[in-house]
Amino acid sequence: MNIENMRNIIKGFGIILFTLLTLTACETDSATLLTDGVWTFQSMTTDSEESSIISLVSLAQALLTEASMEFQEGGTYIMISPFVENATTGEWELIGEDQLIIDPDDEASSTSRIKTLSKEKLSYTEDFVDGQMNTYMVTTTWTR
């Protein structure tokens, strides 16, 4: 094996190592951003024009007014709303940097696409299908 081949192999390993470290660091950063404090509910919106969907989203927004959510290290969370008697608890998981799975203890889990995750803002969207088989999106935003 000549020196030029060795250099190419070393460069290849260097690029692979850099890529792996970068991807791992980004995932850790997202988890750190998510767990670094308590989130306060800000809004819930939909792109649906169906009046029943708009009403349901408005009701959910009213129930979440002044709610807080804390994502804890280890994959658990707690959400407290002054309009709901008991706190909601469950598990959460990040898949890559753009998917958030929230799995409440007593309800079905949901998978959301993260639109924004920073120290100040968490915004994610979920896709749903209504009774007429139309797809619509709900966006939820939390701030600190």
Short mmCIF file of N, CA and C in Angstrom, two decimals, residues 24-140:
data_model
loop_
_atom_site.label_atom_id
_atom_site.label_comp_id
_atom_site.label_asym_id
_atom_site.label_seq_id
_atom_site.Cartn_x
_atom_site.Cartn_y
_atom_site.Cartn_z
N THR A 24 -24.29 13.43 16.04
CA THR A 24 -24.53 13.14 17.44
C THR A 24 -24.65 14.41 18.25
N ALA A 25 -23.83 15.39 17.99
CA ALA A 25 -23.89 16.66 18.72
C ALA A 25 -25.19 17.38 18.46
N CYS A 26 -25.69 17.36 17.23
CA CYS A 26 -26.95 18.03 16.91
C CYS A 26 -28.10 17.38 17.66
N GLU A 27 -28.12 16.04 17.69
CA GLU A 27 -29.19 15.34 18.38
C GLU A 27 -29.15 15.66 19.87
N THR A 28 -27.97 15.69 20.47
CA THR A 28 -27.83 16.04 21.87
C THR A 28 -28.28 17.47 22.10
N ASP A 29 -27.92 18.38 21.20
CA ASP A 29 -28.33 19.76 21.35
C ASP A 29 -29.85 19.89 21.34
N SER A 30 -30.53 19.17 20.48
CA SER A 30 -31.99 19.22 20.41
C SER A 30 -32.60 18.73 21.72
N ALA A 31 -32.10 17.63 22.24
CA ALA A 31 -32.61 17.10 23.51
C ALA A 31 -32.34 18.08 24.64
N THR A 32 -31.17 18.69 24.64
CA THR A 32 -30.84 19.68 25.67
C THR A 32 -31.77 20.88 25.58
N LEU A 33 -32.01 21.37 24.37
CA LEU A 33 -32.93 22.49 24.20
C LEU A 33 -34.32 22.14 24.69
N LEU A 34 -34.76 20.93 24.42
CA LEU A 34 -36.10 20.51 24.82
C LEU A 34 -36.24 20.41 26.33
N THR A 35 -35.20 19.92 27.01
CA THR A 35 -35.28 19.66 28.45
C THR A 35 -34.77 20.80 29.31
N ASP A 36 -34.35 21.89 28.71
CA ASP A 36 -33.71 22.99 29.45
C ASP A 36 -34.73 24.01 29.96
N GLY A 37 -35.68 23.56 30.77
CA GLY A 37 -36.64 24.48 31.38
C GLY A 37 -38.08 24.13 31.06
N VAL A 38 -38.98 24.94 31.59
CA VAL A 38 -40.42 24.72 31.45
C VAL A 38 -40.95 25.53 30.28
N TRP A 39 -41.77 24.90 29.46
CA TRP A 39 -42.40 25.55 28.31
C TRP A 39 -43.79 26.03 28.70
N THR A 40 -44.19 27.18 28.18
CA THR A 40 -45.52 27.74 28.41
C THR A 40 -46.28 27.75 27.09
N PHE A 41 -47.52 27.25 27.12
CA PHE A 41 -48.33 27.17 25.91
C PHE A 41 -48.60 28.56 25.36
N GLN A 42 -48.48 28.70 24.02
CA GLN A 42 -48.75 29.97 23.35
C GLN A 42 -49.92 29.90 22.39
N SER A 43 -49.94 28.89 21.53
CA SER A 43 -51.01 28.85 20.53
C SER A 43 -51.16 27.48 19.91
N MET A 44 -52.34 27.29 19.32
CA MET A 44 -52.62 26.10 18.53
C MET A 44 -53.46 26.57 17.34
N THR A 45 -53.00 26.25 16.14
CA THR A 45 -53.69 26.69 14.93
C THR A 45 -53.86 25.51 13.98
N THR A 46 -54.75 25.68 13.02
CA THR A 46 -54.96 24.65 12.01
C THR A 46 -55.05 25.27 10.63
N ASP A 47 -54.72 24.49 9.63
CA ASP A 47 -54.90 24.95 8.25
C ASP A 47 -56.24 24.47 7.68
N SER A 48 -57.04 23.78 8.49
CA SER A 48 -58.34 23.30 8.05
C SER A 48 -59.33 24.45 7.92
N GLU A 49 -60.22 24.34 6.96
CA GLU A 49 -61.29 25.31 6.81
C GLU A 49 -62.62 24.73 7.29
N GLU A 50 -62.60 23.50 7.77
CA GLU A 50 -63.79 22.81 8.27
C GLU A 50 -64.16 23.39 9.64
N SER A 51 -65.40 23.84 9.78
CA SER A 51 -65.82 24.53 11.01
C SER A 51 -65.71 23.63 12.25
N SER A 52 -66.00 22.34 12.12
CA SER A 52 -65.90 21.46 13.29
C SER A 52 -64.45 21.29 13.73
N ILE A 53 -63.52 21.23 12.80
CA ILE A 53 -62.09 21.12 13.13
C ILE A 53 -61.62 22.40 13.79
N ILE A 54 -62.01 23.53 13.24
CA ILE A 54 -61.64 24.83 13.81
C ILE A 54 -62.17 24.95 15.23
N SER A 55 -63.40 24.48 15.47
CA SER A 55 -63.98 24.52 16.82
C SER A 55 -63.22 23.63 17.79
N LEU A 56 -62.84 22.43 17.35
CA LEU A 56 -62.07 21.52 18.21
C LEU A 56 -60.70 22.10 18.56
N VAL A 57 -60.05 22.69 17.59
CA VAL A 57 -58.74 23.30 17.84
C VAL A 57 -58.90 24.49 18.79
N SER A 58 -59.95 25.27 18.62
CA SER A 58 -60.21 26.40 19.53
C SER A 58 -60.46 25.92 20.95
N LEU A 59 -61.21 24.83 21.10
CA LEU A 59 -61.45 24.26 22.43
C LEU A 59 -60.15 23.78 23.05
N ALA A 60 -59.34 23.08 22.28
CA ALA A 60 -58.04 22.61 22.79
C ALA A 60 -57.18 23.79 23.20
N GLN A 61 -57.19 24.85 22.40
CA GLN A 61 -56.40 26.04 22.73
C GLN A 61 -56.89 26.66 24.03
N ALA A 62 -58.20 26.72 24.22
CA ALA A 62 -58.75 27.28 25.46
C ALA A 62 -58.34 26.44 26.67
N LEU A 63 -58.38 25.12 26.53
CA LEU A 63 -58.01 24.24 27.65
C LEU A 63 -56.52 24.31 27.97
N LEU A 64 -55.71 24.66 26.98
CA LEU A 64 -54.26 24.75 27.20
C LEU A 64 -53.79 26.15 27.60
N THR A 65 -54.70 27.11 27.67
CA THR A 65 -54.33 28.46 28.08
C THR A 65 -53.61 28.41 29.42
N GLU A 66 -52.45 29.02 29.50
CA GLU A 66 -51.61 29.07 30.70
C GLU A 66 -51.06 27.70 31.11
N ALA A 67 -51.10 26.73 30.21
CA ALA A 67 -50.54 25.41 30.50
C ALA A 67 -49.02 25.47 30.45
N SER A 68 -48.39 24.55 31.15
CA SER A 68 -46.93 24.44 31.10
C SER A 68 -46.57 22.98 30.84
N MET A 69 -45.44 22.79 30.18
CA MET A 69 -44.96 21.44 29.90
C MET A 69 -43.47 21.40 30.18
N GLU A 70 -43.07 20.33 30.86
CA GLU A 70 -41.65 20.14 31.13
C GLU A 70 -41.22 18.77 30.60
N PHE A 71 -40.30 18.80 29.65
CA PHE A 71 -39.70 17.58 29.14
C PHE A 71 -38.50 17.28 30.03
N GLN A 72 -38.51 16.13 30.65
CA GLN A 72 -37.45 15.79 31.59
C GLN A 72 -36.44 14.85 30.95
N GLU A 73 -35.19 14.97 31.41
CA GLU A 73 -34.16 14.04 30.95
C GLU A 73 -34.60 12.63 31.31
N GLY A 74 -34.30 11.69 30.48
CA GLY A 74 -34.74 10.32 30.72
C GLY A 74 -36.00 9.98 29.94
N GLY A 75 -36.60 10.97 29.25
CA GLY A 75 -37.70 10.68 28.36
C GLY A 75 -39.10 10.74 28.95
N THR A 76 -39.28 11.43 30.08
CA THR A 76 -40.63 11.61 30.61
C THR A 76 -41.01 13.09 30.53
N TYR A 77 -42.31 13.37 30.62
CA TYR A 77 -42.76 14.75 30.61
C TYR A 77 -43.97 14.90 31.53
N ILE A 78 -44.24 16.15 31.89
CA ILE A 78 -45.43 16.49 32.66
C ILE A 78 -46.01 17.78 32.09
N MET A 79 -47.32 17.77 31.87
CA MET A 79 -48.02 18.96 31.39
C MET A 79 -49.11 19.31 32.39
N ILE A 80 -49.11 20.57 32.79
CA ILE A 80 -50.08 21.06 33.77
C ILE A 80 -50.87 22.18 33.15
N SER A 81 -52.20 22.09 33.26
CA SER A 81 -53.09 23.14 32.76
C SER A 81 -54.04 23.54 33.89
N PRO A 82 -54.25 24.84 34.09
CA PRO A 82 -55.17 25.26 35.14
C PRO A 82 -56.62 24.86 34.86
N PHE A 83 -56.92 24.46 33.65
CA PHE A 83 -58.29 24.10 33.28
C PHE A 83 -58.53 22.60 33.22
N VAL A 84 -57.50 21.82 33.52
CA VAL A 84 -57.61 20.36 33.53
C VAL A 84 -57.23 19.89 34.93
N GLU A 85 -58.09 19.05 35.53
CA GLU A 85 -57.91 18.67 36.93
C GLU A 85 -56.58 17.99 37.22
N ASN A 86 -56.22 17.00 36.42
CA ASN A 86 -54.99 16.25 36.69
C ASN A 86 -53.92 16.57 35.65
N ALA A 87 -52.69 16.55 36.09
CA ALA A 87 -51.56 16.75 35.17
C ALA A 87 -51.51 15.58 34.19
N THR A 88 -51.04 15.86 32.99
CA THR A 88 -50.81 14.83 31.99
C THR A 88 -49.34 14.44 32.04
N THR A 89 -49.09 13.16 32.16
CA THR A 89 -47.71 12.68 32.18
C THR A 89 -47.54 11.61 31.11
N GLY A 90 -46.32 11.37 30.76
CA GLY A 90 -46.04 10.34 29.77
C GLY A 90 -44.58 10.34 29.39
N GLU A 91 -44.32 9.80 28.22
CA GLU A 91 -42.95 9.70 27.72
C GLU A 91 -42.82 10.48 26.43
N TRP A 92 -41.59 10.93 26.16
CA TRP A 92 -41.30 11.63 24.91
C TRP A 92 -40.03 11.04 24.32
N GLU A 93 -39.89 11.22 23.00
CA GLU A 93 -38.69 10.75 22.31
C GLU A 93 -38.45 11.62 21.08
N LEU A 94 -37.20 11.99 20.89
CA LEU A 94 -36.80 12.69 19.66
C LEU A 94 -36.31 11.65 18.67
N ILE A 95 -36.79 11.76 17.43
CA ILE A 95 -36.29 10.93 16.34
C ILE A 95 -35.58 11.88 15.39
N GLY A 96 -34.27 11.78 15.34
CA GLY A 96 -33.50 12.74 14.56
C GLY A 96 -33.66 14.12 15.18
N GLU A 97 -33.70 15.13 14.33
CA GLU A 97 -33.86 16.49 14.83
C GLU A 97 -35.22 17.08 14.53
N ASP A 98 -36.05 16.33 13.78
CA ASP A 98 -37.30 16.96 13.36
C ASP A 98 -38.56 16.18 13.71
N GLN A 99 -38.46 15.11 14.48
CA GLN A 99 -39.65 14.39 14.90
C GLN A 99 -39.68 14.26 16.41
N LEU A 100 -40.85 14.55 16.98
CA LEU A 100 -41.07 14.45 18.42
C LEU A 100 -42.23 13.51 18.65
N ILE A 101 -41.99 12.44 19.39
CA ILE A 101 -43.06 11.52 19.76
C ILE A 101 -43.45 11.84 21.19
N ILE A 102 -44.74 12.09 21.40
CA ILE A 102 -45.29 12.32 22.73
C ILE A 102 -46.26 11.19 23.01
N ASP A 103 -46.03 10.46 24.09
CA ASP A 103 -46.82 9.28 24.42
C ASP A 103 -47.42 9.44 25.81
N PRO A 104 -48.62 10.04 25.90
CA PRO A 104 -49.27 10.21 27.21
C PRO A 104 -49.57 8.85 27.84
N ASP A 105 -49.58 8.81 29.17
CA ASP A 105 -49.83 7.55 29.88
C ASP A 105 -51.18 6.94 29.53
N ASP A 106 -52.23 7.76 29.40
CA ASP A 106 -53.59 7.25 29.24
C ASP A 106 -54.19 7.50 27.86
N GLU A 107 -53.38 7.88 26.88
CA GLU A 107 -53.89 8.20 25.56
C GLU A 107 -52.96 7.63 24.49
N ALA A 108 -53.41 7.74 23.24
CA ALA A 108 -52.58 7.29 22.13
C ALA A 108 -51.42 8.26 21.91
N SER A 109 -50.32 7.74 21.44
CA SER A 109 -49.15 8.60 21.19
C SER A 109 -49.35 9.39 19.90
N SER A 110 -48.57 10.45 19.76
CA SER A 110 -48.60 11.26 18.55
C SER A 110 -47.17 11.54 18.11
N THR A 111 -47.00 11.64 16.80
CA THR A 111 -45.71 11.98 16.23
C THR A 111 -45.84 13.32 15.53
N SER A 112 -45.00 14.26 15.91
CA SER A 112 -45.04 15.61 15.37
C SER A 112 -43.76 15.92 14.62
N ARG A 113 -43.86 16.85 13.68
CA ARG A 113 -42.68 17.38 13.00
C ARG A 113 -42.31 18.70 13.66
N ILE A 114 -41.10 18.80 14.14
CA ILE A 114 -40.64 20.03 14.78
C ILE A 114 -40.36 21.07 13.71
N LYS A 115 -41.01 22.22 13.84
CA LYS A 115 -40.76 23.34 12.93
C LYS A 115 -39.67 24.23 13.50
N THR A 116 -39.75 24.52 14.81
CA THR A 116 -38.79 25.39 15.49
C THR A 116 -38.46 24.80 16.85
N LEU A 117 -37.18 24.72 17.16
CA LEU A 117 -36.73 24.34 18.50
C LEU A 117 -35.52 25.20 18.83
N SER A 118 -35.74 26.15 19.74
CA SER A 118 -34.67 27.04 20.19
C SER A 118 -34.81 27.19 21.69
N LYS A 119 -33.95 27.99 22.30
CA LYS A 119 -34.07 28.23 23.74
C LYS A 119 -35.40 28.88 24.09
N GLU A 120 -35.94 29.68 23.17
CA GLU A 120 -37.15 30.45 23.45
C GLU A 120 -38.43 29.86 22.89
N LYS A 121 -38.34 28.98 21.89
CA LYS A 121 -39.56 28.57 21.18
C LYS A 121 -39.52 27.11 20.74
N LEU A 122 -40.65 26.43 20.95
CA LEU A 122 -40.88 25.08 20.44
C LEU A 122 -42.17 25.12 19.64
N SER A 123 -42.09 24.77 18.38
CA SER A 123 -43.27 24.73 17.51
C SER A 123 -43.23 23.43 16.73
N TYR A 124 -44.36 22.72 16.72
CA TYR A 124 -44.43 21.46 16.00
C TYR A 124 -45.79 21.29 15.33
N THR A 125 -45.82 20.48 14.27
CA THR A 125 -47.05 20.24 13.54
C THR A 125 -47.40 18.76 13.57
N GLU A 126 -48.71 18.50 13.53
CA GLU A 126 -49.23 17.14 13.43
C GLU A 126 -50.22 17.09 12.29
N ASP A 127 -50.23 16.00 11.55
CA ASP A 127 -51.18 15.80 10.46
C ASP A 127 -52.32 14.91 10.93
N PHE A 128 -53.54 15.27 10.53
CA PHE A 128 -54.73 14.50 10.87
C PHE A 128 -55.58 14.32 9.62
N VAL A 129 -56.54 13.40 9.69
CA VAL A 129 -57.48 13.17 8.60
C VAL A 129 -58.88 13.31 9.18
N ASP A 130 -59.72 14.15 8.55
CA ASP A 130 -61.09 14.34 9.05
C ASP A 130 -62.02 13.26 8.50
N GLY A 131 -63.30 13.35 8.84
CA GLY A 131 -64.30 12.36 8.45
C GLY A 131 -64.49 12.23 6.95
N GLN A 132 -64.18 13.27 6.20
CA GLN A 132 -64.30 13.23 4.74
C GLN A 132 -62.97 12.84 4.08
N MET A 133 -62.04 12.34 4.89
CA MET A 133 -60.73 11.89 4.42
C MET A 133 -59.85 13.03 3.90
N ASN A 134 -60.10 14.24 4.39
CA ASN A 134 -59.26 15.39 4.06
C ASN A 134 -58.15 15.50 5.10
N THR A 135 -56.95 15.73 4.65
CA THR A 135 -55.82 15.90 5.57
C THR A 135 -55.73 17.36 5.99
N TYR A 136 -55.48 17.57 7.28
CA TYR A 136 -55.26 18.92 7.79
C TYR A 136 -54.14 18.88 8.81
N MET A 137 -53.58 20.04 9.08
CA MET A 137 -52.43 20.15 9.96
C MET A 137 -52.79 21.03 11.17
N VAL A 138 -52.27 20.65 12.33
CA VAL A 138 -52.40 21.45 13.55
C VAL A 138 -50.99 21.80 14.00
N THR A 139 -50.78 23.09 14.26
CA THR A 139 -49.48 23.58 14.73
C THR A 139 -49.63 24.04 16.17
N THR A 140 -48.75 23.56 17.04
CA THR A 140 -48.75 23.93 18.46
C THR A 140 -47.44 24.64 18.76
#
